[in-house]
CSV table of N, CA and C and ligand atoms in Angstrom, one decimal:
chain,number,residue,atom,x,y,z
A,1,MET,N,0.8,-1.2,0.0
A,1,MET,CA,0.0,0.0,0.0
A,1,MET,C,0.9,1.3,0.0
A,2,GLN,N,0.5,2.2,-0.8
A,2,GLN,CA,1.2,3.5,-0.9
A,2,GLN,C,1.0,4.3,0.3
A,3,MET,N,2.1,4.8,0.9
A,3,MET,CA,2.0,5.8,2.0
A,3,MET,C,1.4,7.1,1.5
A,4,LYS,N,0.7,7.7,2.4
A,4,LYS,CA,0.1,9.0,2.0
A,4,LYS,C,1.2,10.1,2.0
A,5,ALA,N,1.2,10.9,0.9
A,5,ALA,CA,2.2,12.0,0.8
A,5,ALA,C,2.0,12.9,2.0
A,6,ARG,N,3.1,13.3,2.6
A,6,ARG,CA,3.0,14.1,3.8
A,6,ARG,C,3.1,15.6,3.3
A,7,ASP,N,2.1,16.0,2.6
A,7,ASP,CA,2.0,17.3,2.1
A,7,ASP,C,1.1,18.2,3.0
A,8,GLU,N,0.9,19.4,2.6
A,8,GLU,CA,0.1,20.3,3.5
A,8,GLU,C,-1.4,19.9,3.6
A,9,ARG,N,-1.8,19.2,2.6
A,9,ARG,CA,-3.2,18.6,2.7
A,9,ARG,C,-3.3,17.6,3.8
A,10,TRP,N,-2.2,16.8,3.9
A,10,TRP,CA,-2.2,15.8,4.9
A,10,TRP,C,-2.2,16.4,6.3
A,11,LEU,N,-1.5,17.5,6.5
A,11,LEU,CA,-1.5,18.3,7.8
A,11,LEU,C,-2.9,18.8,8.0
A,12,GLN,N,-3.5,19.3,7.0
A,12,GLN,CA,-4.9,19.8,7.2
A,12,GLN,C,-5.9,18.7,7.6
A,13,GLN,N,-5.7,17.5,7.1
A,13,GLN,CA,-6.5,16.4,7.5
A,13,GLN,C,-6.3,16.0,9.0
A,14,ILE,N,-5.1,16.1,9.4
A,14,ILE,CA,-4.8,15.7,10.8
A,14,ILE,C,-5.4,16.8,11.7
A,15,LEU,N,-5.2,18.1,11.3
A,15,LEU,CA,-5.8,19.2,12.0
A,15,LEU,C,-7.3,19.0,12.2
A,16,ASP,N,-8.0,18.7,11.1
A,16,ASP,CA,-9.4,18.5,11.1
A,16,ASP,C,-9.8,17.4,12.1
A,17,LYS,N,-9.0,16.3,12.0
A,17,LYS,CA,-9.3,15.1,12.8
A,17,LYS,C,-9.1,15.5,14.3
A,18,VAL,N,-8.0,16.1,14.7
A,18,VAL,CA,-7.7,16.4,16.1
A,18,VAL,C,-8.8,17.4,16.6
A,19,TRP,N,-9.1,18.4,15.7
A,19,TRP,CA,-10.1,19.4,16.1
A,19,TRP,C,-11.5,18.7,16.4
A,20,ASP,N,-11.9,17.9,15.4
A,20,ASP,CA,-13.2,17.2,15.6
A,20,ASP,C,-13.3,16.3,16.8
A,21,THR,N,-12.2,15.5,17.0
A,21,THR,CA,-12.3,14.5,18.0
A,21,THR,C,-11.9,15.0,19.4
A,22,CYS,N,-11.1,16.0,19.5
A,22,CYS,CA,-10.6,16.5,20.8
A,22,CYS,C,-11.1,17.9,21.2
A,23,PHE,N,-11.4,18.7,20.2
A,23,PHE,CA,-11.6,20.1,20.5
A,23,PHE,C,-13.0,20.5,20.0
A,24,ALA,N,-13.9,19.6,19.9
A,24,ALA,CA,-15.3,19.9,19.4
A,24,ALA,C,-16.0,21.0,20.1
A,25,ASP,N,-15.6,21.3,21.3
A,25,ASP,CA,-16.2,22.4,22.1
A,25,ASP,C,-15.6,23.7,21.8
A,26,VAL,N,-14.5,23.7,21.1
A,26,VAL,CA,-13.8,25.0,20.8
A,26,VAL,C,-14.2,25.6,19.5
A,27,VAL,N,-14.9,26.7,19.6
A,27,VAL,CA,-15.4,27.3,18.4
A,27,VAL,C,-14.3,27.9,17.5
A,28,GLN,N,-14.4,27.6,16.2
A,28,GLN,CA,-13.5,28.2,15.3
A,28,GLN,C,-14.1,29.5,14.8
A,29,ASP,N,-13.5,30.6,15.3
A,29,ASP,CA,-14.0,31.9,15.0
A,29,ASP,C,-13.3,32.7,13.9
A,30,ASN,N,-12.3,32.1,13.4
A,30,ASN,CA,-11.5,32.7,12.4
A,30,ASN,C,-11.0,31.7,11.4
A,31,ASP,N,-10.2,32.1,10.4
A,31,ASP,CA,-9.6,31.2,9.5
A,31,ASP,C,-8.3,30.7,10.1
A,32,VAL,N,-8.2,29.4,10.2
A,32,VAL,CA,-7.0,28.7,10.8
A,32,VAL,C,-6.4,27.9,9.7
A,33,ARG,N,-5.1,28.2,9.4
A,33,ARG,CA,-4.3,27.5,8.4
A,33,ARG,C,-3.2,26.8,9.0
A,34,ILE,N,-2.8,25.8,8.2
A,34,ILE,CA,-1.6,25.0,8.7
A,34,ILE,C,-0.7,24.7,7.6
A,35,GLY,N,0.6,24.8,7.8
A,35,GLY,CA,1.6,24.5,6.8
A,35,GLY,C,3.0,24.2,7.4
A,36,TYR,N,3.9,23.9,6.6
A,36,TYR,CA,5.3,23.6,7.1
A,36,TYR,C,6.1,24.9,7.1
A,37,GLY,N,6.9,25.0,8.1
A,37,GLY,CA,7.8,26.1,8.2
A,37,GLY,C,9.2,25.7,7.9
A,38,ARG,N,10.2,26.2,8.7
A,38,ARG,CA,11.6,25.8,8.5
A,38,ARG,C,12.0,24.7,9.4
A,39,LYS,N,12.9,23.9,8.9
A,39,LYS,CA,13.5,22.8,9.6
A,39,LYS,C,14.1,23.3,10.9
A,40,ALA,N,13.7,22.6,12.0
A,40,ALA,CA,14.2,23.1,13.3
A,40,ALA,C,14.5,21.9,14.2
A,41,LYS,N,15.5,22.2,15.1
A,41,LYS,CA,15.9,21.1,16.1
A,41,LYS,C,14.9,21.0,17.2
A,42,ARG,N,14.5,22.2,17.7
A,42,ARG,CA,13.8,22.2,19.0
A,42,ARG,C,12.3,22.6,18.9
A,43,ARG,N,11.9,23.1,17.8
A,43,ARG,CA,10.6,23.6,17.7
A,43,ARG,C,9.8,22.7,16.8
A,44,LEU,N,8.8,22.0,17.3
A,44,LEU,CA,8.0,21.1,16.5
A,44,LEU,C,6.9,21.8,15.8
A,45,GLY,N,6.4,22.8,16.5
A,45,GLY,CA,5.3,23.5,15.9
A,45,GLY,C,5.1,24.9,16.6
A,46,SER,N,4.3,25.7,16.0
A,46,SER,CA,4.0,27.0,16.6
A,46,SER,C,2.7,27.5,16.1
A,47,ILE,N,2.1,28.5,16.8
A,47,ILE,CA,0.9,29.1,16.3
A,47,ILE,C,1.1,30.6,16.3
A,48,SER,N,0.7,31.3,15.3
A,48,SER,CA,0.9,32.8,15.2
A,48,SER,C,-0.2,33.4,14.5
A,49,LEU,N,-0.2,34.7,14.5
A,49,LEU,CA,-1.2,35.4,13.6
A,49,LEU,C,-0.5,35.7,12.3
A,50,ASP,N,-1.2,35.6,11.2
A,50,ASP,CA,-0.7,35.9,9.9
A,50,ASP,C,-0.3,37.4,9.9
A,51,PRO,N,1.0,37.7,9.7
A,51,PRO,CA,1.4,39.1,9.7
A,51,PRO,C,0.7,40.0,8.6
A,52,GLN,N,0.2,39.3,7.5
A,52,GLN,CA,-0.5,40.0,6.4
A,52,GLN,C,-1.9,40.3,6.8
A,53,ASP,N,-2.5,39.4,7.6
A,53,ASP,CA,-3.9,39.5,8.0
A,53,ASP,C,-4.1,38.9,9.4
A,54,ARG,N,-4.1,39.8,10.4
A,54,ARG,CA,-4.0,39.3,11.7
A,54,ARG,C,-5.4,38.7,12.2
A,55,THR,N,-6.3,38.5,11.3
A,55,THR,CA,-7.5,37.7,11.7
A,55,THR,C,-7.3,36.2,11.5
A,56,ILE,N,-6.2,35.9,10.8
A,56,ILE,CA,-5.9,34.5,10.5
A,56,ILE,C,-4.9,33.9,11.4
A,57,SER,N,-5.2,32.7,12.0
A,57,SER,CA,-4.2,32.0,12.8
A,57,SER,C,-3.5,31.0,11.9
A,58,LEU,N,-2.2,31.0,12.1
A,58,LEU,CA,-1.3,30.1,11.3
A,58,LEU,C,-0.6,29.1,12.2
A,59,ILE,N,-0.8,27.8,11.9
A,59,ILE,CA,-0.1,26.8,12.6
A,59,ILE,C,1.0,26.3,11.7
A,60,THR,N,2.2,26.4,12.3
A,60,THR,CA,3.4,26.1,11.5
A,60,THR,C,4.0,24.8,12.0
A,61,ILE,N,4.3,23.9,11.2
A,61,ILE,CA,4.8,22.6,11.6
A,61,ILE,C,6.2,22.3,11.1
A,62,ASN,N,7.1,21.7,11.9
A,62,ASN,CA,8.4,21.4,11.5
A,62,ASN,C,8.4,20.4,10.3
A,63,PRO,N,9.1,20.8,9.2
A,63,PRO,CA,9.1,19.9,8.0
A,63,PRO,C,9.8,18.6,8.2
A,64,LEU,N,10.5,18.4,9.3
A,64,LEU,CA,11.1,17.1,9.6
A,64,LEU,C,10.0,16.1,9.8
A,65,PHE,N,8.8,16.5,10.0
A,65,PHE,CA,7.6,15.6,10.2
A,65,PHE,C,7.2,15.0,8.9
A,66,ARG,N,7.8,15.4,7.8
A,66,ARG,CA,7.6,14.8,6.5
A,66,ARG,C,8.2,13.4,6.5
A,67,ARG,N,9.2,13.2,7.3
A,67,ARG,CA,9.9,11.9,7.4
A,67,ARG,C,8.9,10.8,7.8
A,68,GLU,N,9.0,9.7,7.0
A,68,GLU,CA,8.1,8.5,7.3
A,68,GLU,C,8.4,7.9,8.6
A,69,ASP,N,9.6,8.1,9.2
A,69,ASP,CA,9.9,7.5,10.4
A,69,ASP,C,9.5,8.3,11.6
A,70,VAL,N,8.8,9.4,11.4
A,70,VAL,CA,8.1,10.1,12.5
A,70,VAL,C,6.7,9.6,12.5
A,71,PRO,N,6.3,8.9,13.6
A,71,PRO,CA,4.9,8.4,13.7
A,71,PRO,C,3.9,9.5,13.6
A,72,GLU,N,2.8,9.1,13.0
A,72,GLU,CA,1.7,10.1,12.8
A,72,GLU,C,1.2,10.7,14.2
A,73,TYR,N,1.3,9.8,15.2
A,73,TYR,CA,0.8,10.3,16.5
A,73,TYR,C,1.7,11.5,17.1
A,74,VAL,N,2.9,11.5,16.7
A,74,VAL,CA,3.8,12.6,17.1
A,74,VAL,C,3.3,13.9,16.4
A,75,VAL,N,2.9,13.8,15.2
A,75,VAL,CA,2.3,15.0,14.5
A,75,VAL,C,1.0,15.4,15.1
A,76,GLU,N,0.2,14.4,15.4
A,76,GLU,CA,-1.1,14.7,16.1
A,76,GLU,C,-0.9,15.4,17.4
A,77,ALA,N,0.0,14.9,18.2
A,77,ALA,CA,0.3,15.5,19.5
A,77,ALA,C,0.8,16.9,19.4
A,78,THR,N,1.6,17.2,18.3
A,78,THR,CA,2.0,18.5,18.1
A,78,THR,C,0.9,19.5,17.7
A,79,ILE,N,0.0,19.0,16.9
A,79,ILE,CA,-1.2,19.8,16.5
A,79,ILE,C,-2.1,20.0,17.7
A,80,PHE,N,-2.2,19.0,18.5
A,80,PHE,CA,-3.0,19.1,19.8
A,80,PHE,C,-2.4,20.2,20.6
A,81,HIS,N,-1.1,20.2,20.7
A,81,HIS,CA,-0.4,21.3,21.5
A,81,HIS,C,-0.8,22.7,21.0
A,82,GLU,N,-0.7,22.8,19.7
A,82,GLU,CA,-1.0,24.2,19.1
A,82,GLU,C,-2.4,24.5,19.2
A,83,LEU,N,-3.3,23.5,19.1
A,83,LEU,CA,-4.7,23.8,19.3
A,83,LEU,C,-5.1,24.2,20.8
A,84,THR,N,-4.3,23.6,21.7
A,84,THR,CA,-4.4,24.0,23.1
A,84,THR,C,-4.1,25.5,23.2
A,85,HIS,N,-3.1,26.0,22.6
A,85,HIS,CA,-2.8,27.4,22.6
A,85,HIS,C,-4.0,28.2,22.0
A,86,TYR,N,-4.5,27.7,20.9
A,86,TYR,CA,-5.6,28.4,20.3
A,86,TYR,C,-6.8,28.4,21.3
A,87,ALA,N,-7.1,27.3,21.9
A,87,ALA,CA,-8.2,27.2,22.8
A,87,ALA,C,-8.0,28.2,24.0
A,88,HIS,N,-6.8,28.4,24.4
A,88,HIS,CA,-6.4,29.2,25.5
A,88,HIS,C,-6.3,30.7,25.1
A,89,GLY,N,-6.6,31.0,23.9
A,89,GLY,CA,-6.6,32.4,23.4
A,89,GLY,C,-5.3,33.0,23.0
A,90,PHE,N,-4.3,32.1,22.7
A,90,PHE,CA,-3.0,32.6,22.3
A,90,PHE,C,-3.0,32.5,20.7
A,91,ASN,N,-2.8,33.7,20.1
A,91,ASN,CA,-2.9,33.8,18.7
A,91,ASN,C,-4.2,33.2,18.1
A,92,SER,N,-5.2,33.5,18.8
A,92,SER,CA,-6.6,33.1,18.3
A,92,SER,C,-7.5,34.2,18.8
A,93,PRO,N,-8.8,34.3,18.3
A,93,PRO,CA,-9.7,35.3,18.7
A,93,PRO,C,-10.3,35.0,20.1
A,94,LEU,N,-10.0,33.8,20.7
A,94,LEU,CA,-10.7,33.4,22.0
A,94,LEU,C,-10.1,34.2,23.2
A,95,ALA,N,-10.8,34.2,24.2
A,95,ALA,CA,-10.4,34.9,25.4
A,95,ALA,C,-9.1,34.2,26.0
A,96,GLN,N,-8.1,34.9,26.5
A,96,GLN,CA,-6.9,34.3,27.0
A,96,GLN,C,-7.1,33.7,28.3
A,97,ALA,N,-6.8,32.5,28.4
A,97,ALA,CA,-7.0,31.7,29.7
A,97,ALA,C,-6.1,31.9,30.8
A,98,GLN,N,-4.8,32.2,30.5
A,98,GLN,CA,-3.8,32.5,31.5
A,98,GLN,C,-2.7,33.4,30.9
A,99,VAL,N,-1.8,33.9,31.7
A,99,VAL,CA,-0.9,34.9,31.2
A,99,VAL,C,0.2,34.2,30.3
A,100,HIS,N,0.7,33.1,30.7
A,100,HIS,CA,1.8,32.4,30.0
A,100,HIS,C,1.2,31.2,29.3
A,101,PRO,N,1.6,31.0,28.0
A,101,PRO,CA,1.0,29.9,27.3
A,101,PRO,C,1.3,28.5,27.8
A,102,HIS,N,2.5,28.4,28.6
A,102,HIS,CA,2.9,27.1,29.1
A,102,HIS,C,2.9,27.1,30.7
A,103,ALA,N,2.1,28.0,31.2
A,103,ALA,CA,2.1,28.2,32.7
A,103,ALA,C,1.9,26.8,33.4
A,104,GLY,N,2.6,26.6,34.5
A,104,GLY,CA,2.6,25.4,35.3
A,104,GLY,C,1.7,24.3,35.0
A,105,GLY,N,2.1,23.4,34.1
A,105,GLY,CA,1.3,22.2,33.8
A,105,GLY,C,0.1,22.3,33.0
A,106,VAL,N,-0.2,23.5,32.5
A,106,VAL,CA,-1.5,23.6,31.7
A,106,VAL,C,-1.5,22.7,30.5
A,107,MET,N,-0.4,22.5,29.9
A,107,MET,CA,-0.4,21.7,28.7
A,107,MET,C,-0.8,20.3,29.0
A,108,ARG,N,-0.1,19.7,30.0
A,108,ARG,CA,-0.4,18.3,30.4
A,108,ARG,C,-1.8,18.2,30.8
A,109,ARG,N,-2.3,19.2,31.6
A,109,ARG,CA,-3.7,19.1,32.1
A,109,ARG,C,-4.7,19.1,30.9
A,110,GLU,N,-4.4,19.9,29.9
A,110,GLU,CA,-5.3,19.9,28.8
A,110,GLU,C,-5.4,18.5,28.1
A,111,TYR,N,-4.3,17.9,27.9
A,111,TYR,CA,-4.3,16.5,27.3
A,111,TYR,C,-5.1,15.6,28.3
A,112,ALA,N,-4.9,15.7,29.5
A,112,ALA,CA,-5.6,14.8,30.5
A,112,ALA,C,-7.1,15.1,30.5
A,113,GLU,N,-7.5,16.3,30.5
A,113,GLU,CA,-8.9,16.7,30.5
A,113,GLU,C,-9.6,16.3,29.3
A,114,ARG,N,-8.9,16.2,28.2
A,114,ARG,CA,-9.5,15.8,26.9
A,114,ARG,C,-9.3,14.3,26.6
A,115,GLY,N,-8.9,13.6,27.7
A,115,GLY,CA,-8.7,12.1,27.5
A,115,GLY,C,-7.6,11.7,26.6
A,116,MET,N,-6.6,12.6,26.5
A,116,MET,CA,-5.5,12.3,25.6
A,116,MET,C,-4.1,12.2,26.3
A,117,LEU,N,-4.1,11.9,27.5
A,117,LEU,CA,-2.8,11.8,28.3
A,117,LEU,C,-1.9,10.7,27.7
A,118,ASP,N,-2.5,9.6,27.1
A,118,ASP,CA,-1.7,8.6,26.5
A,118,ASP,C,-0.9,9.2,25.3
A,119,LEU,N,-1.6,10.1,24.5
A,119,LEU,CA,-1.0,10.7,23.4
A,119,LEU,C,0.2,11.6,23.8
A,120,TYR,N,0.0,12.3,24.9
A,120,TYR,CA,1.0,13.2,25.5
A,120,TYR,C,2.2,12.4,25.9
A,121,GLN,N,2.0,11.3,26.5
A,121,GLN,CA,3.1,10.5,27.0
A,121,GLN,C,3.8,9.7,25.9
A,122,LEU,N,3.0,9.3,24.9
A,122,LEU,CA,3.6,8.6,23.8
A,122,LEU,C,4.6,9.5,23.0
A,123,GLN,N,4.1,10.7,22.8
A,123,GLN,CA,4.9,11.7,22.1
A,123,GLN,C,6.2,12.0,22.8
A,124,LYS,N,6.0,12.2,24.1
A,124,LYS,CA,7.2,12.5,24.9
A,124,LYS,C,8.3,11.4,24.9
A,125,ARG,N,7.8,10.2,25.0
A,125,ARG,CA,8.7,9.1,25.0
A,125,ARG,C,9.3,8.9,23.6
A,126,TRP,N,8.5,9.0,22.6
A,126,TRP,CA,9.1,8.9,21.2
A,126,TRP,C,10.2,10.0,21.0
A,127,LEU,N,9.9,11.2,21.4
A,127,LEU,CA,10.9,12.3,21.2
A,127,LEU,C,12.2,12.0,21.9
A,128,LYS,N,12.0,11.6,23.1
A,128,LYS,CA,13.2,11.3,24.0
A,128,LYS,C,14.0,10.2,23.3
A,129,ASP,N,13.4,9.2,22.8
A,129,ASP,CA,14.1,8.0,22.2
A,129,ASP,C,14.6,8.3,20.8
A,130,ASN,N,14.0,9.1,20.0
A,130,ASN,CA,14.3,9.2,18.6
A,130,ASN,C,14.7,10.6,18.1
A,131,TRP,N,14.3,11.6,18.8
A,131,TRP,CA,14.5,12.9,18.2
A,131,TRP,C,16.0,13.3,18.0
A,132,PRO,N,16.8,13.0,19.1
A,132,PRO,CA,18.3,13.3,18.9
A,132,PRO,C,18.9,12.6,17.7
A,133,ARG,N,18.5,11.4,17.4
A,133,ARG,CA,19.0,10.7,16.2
A,133,ARG,C,18.6,11.4,14.9
A,134,ILE,N,17.3,11.8,14.9
A,134,ILE,CA,16.8,12.5,13.7
A,134,ILE,C,17.6,13.8,13.4
A,135,ILE,N,17.8,14.5,14.5
A,135,ILE,CA,18.5,15.8,14.5
A,135,ILE,C,19.9,15.5,14.0
A,136,ALA,N,20.5,14.5,14.5
A,136,ALA,CA,21.9,14.2,14.1
A,136,ALA,C,22.0,13.9,12.6
A,137,GLU,N,21.0,13.2,12.1
A,137,GLU,CA,20.9,13.0,10.6
A,137,GLU,C,20.7,14.2,9.8
A,138,GLU,N,19.9,15.1,10.3
A,138,GLU,CA,19.4,16.2,9.5
A,138,GLU,C,20.3,17.5,9.6
A,139,PHE,N,21.1,17.6,10.6
A,139,PHE,CA,21.9,18.8,10.7
A,139,PHE,C,23.4,18.4,10.6
A,140,PRO,N,24.1,19.4,10.0
A,140,PRO,CA,25.6,19.1,9.7
A,140,PRO,C,26.4,18.8,11.0
A,141,ARG,N,27.5,18.1,10.8
A,141,ARG,CA,28.3,17.6,11.8
A,141,ARG,C,28.7,18.5,13.0
A,142,ARG,N,28.9,19.7,12.6
A,142,ARG,CA,29.3,20.7,13.7
A,142,ARG,C,28.3,20.8,14.8
A,143,SER,N,27.0,20.9,14.4
A,143,SER,CA,26.0,21.0,15.4
A,143,SER,C,25.7,19.6,16.0
A,144,GLN,N,26.0,18.6,15.2
A,144,GLN,CA,25.7,17.3,15.6
A,144,GLN,C,26.5,16.8,16.9
A,145,ALA,N,27.8,17.2,16.9
A,145,ALA,CA,28.7,16.8,17.9
A,145,ALA,C,28.1,16.9,19.3
A,146,ARG,N,27.5,18.0,19.5
A,146,ARG,CA,26.9,18.3,20.9
A,146,ARG,C,25.8,17.3,21.3
A,147,LEU,N,25.0,16.9,20.3
A,147,LEU,CA,23.9,16.1,20.5
A,147,LEU,C,24.2,14.6,20.7
A,148,THR,N,25.3,14.2,20.1
A,148,THR,CA,25.6,12.8,20.0
A,148,THR,C,26.7,12.4,21.1
A,149,SER,N,27.2,13.4,21.8
A,149,SER,CA,28.3,13.0,22.7
A,149,SER,C,27.9,12.5,24.0
A,150,GLY,N,26.8,11.8,24.1
A,150,GLY,CA,26.4,11.0,25.3
A,150,GLY,C,25.9,11.8,26.5
A,151,GLU,N,26.8,12.6,27.1
A,151,GLU,CA,26.5,13.2,28.3
A,151,GLU,C,25.8,14.5,28.2
A,152,VAL,N,25.3,14.8,27.0
A,152,VAL,CA,24.7,16.1,26.8
A,152,VAL,C,23.4,16.2,27.6
A,153,LYS,N,23.2,17.3,28.3
A,153,LYS,CA,21.9,17.5,29.0
A,153,LYS,C,21.0,18.4,28.1
A,154,LEU,N,19.9,17.8,27.7
A,154,LEU,CA,19.0,18.6,26.9
A,154,LEU,C,18.0,19.2,27.9
A,155,PRO,N,17.7,20.4,27.7
A,155,PRO,CA,16.7,21.0,28.6
A,155,PRO,C,15.4,20.3,28.4
A,156,LYS,N,14.6,20.2,29.4
A,156,LYS,CA,13.4,19.4,29.4
A,156,LYS,C,12.1,20.3,29.4
A,157,PRO,N,11.2,20.2,28.6
A,157,PRO,CA,11.2,19.4,27.4
A,157,PRO,C,11.9,20.3,26.3
A,158,PHE,N,12.9,19.7,25.6
A,158,PHE,CA,13.8,20.5,24.7
A,158,PHE,C,13.1,20.8,23.4
A,159,TRP,N,12.0,20.1,23.1
A,159,TRP,CA,11.5,20.2,21.7
A,159,TRP,C,10.4,21.3,21.5
A,160,TRP,N,10.0,22.0,22.6
A,160,TRP,CA,9.0,22.9,22.4
A,160,TRP,C,9.5,24.3,22.7
A,161,ALA,N,9.2,25.2,21.8
A,161,ALA,CA,9.6,26.6,22.0
A,161,ALA,C,8.4,27.3,22.6
B,1,LIG,ZN1,3.6,25.7,23.0
């Protein structure tokens, strides 16, 4: 069976699925778009307002997620994370729920309250076990040395900006 091309339509389908299954109570009050941004080591995704039209929310996904060895649930969990920001009123038209987007445990709590704690933990575990290898493959040797030298302490969680 042919694998699905990991294009921006594929991202859109995952966004629709995560929104419908996990955030059905969250009203979409504006245009929300999703696409790939620049390859990054530590940022899996982000949500911002379109600088051309600040009524539009833009979800940007790390293009390393085009790799077939990144499980789809990692992409889902990343989109869940960005939709949590949306639901909390960060770069969305909704009322802001708290001052800081990652204030003490809000992210984990949101997965738990929406019955998705497994997804949260699966993503975390997969990143811990696999992300440093993918980064080592994707970025030139100079920056690789730091990540592969065994005793490196990565800030926790290192993959979210
Ligand atoms: Zn975040």
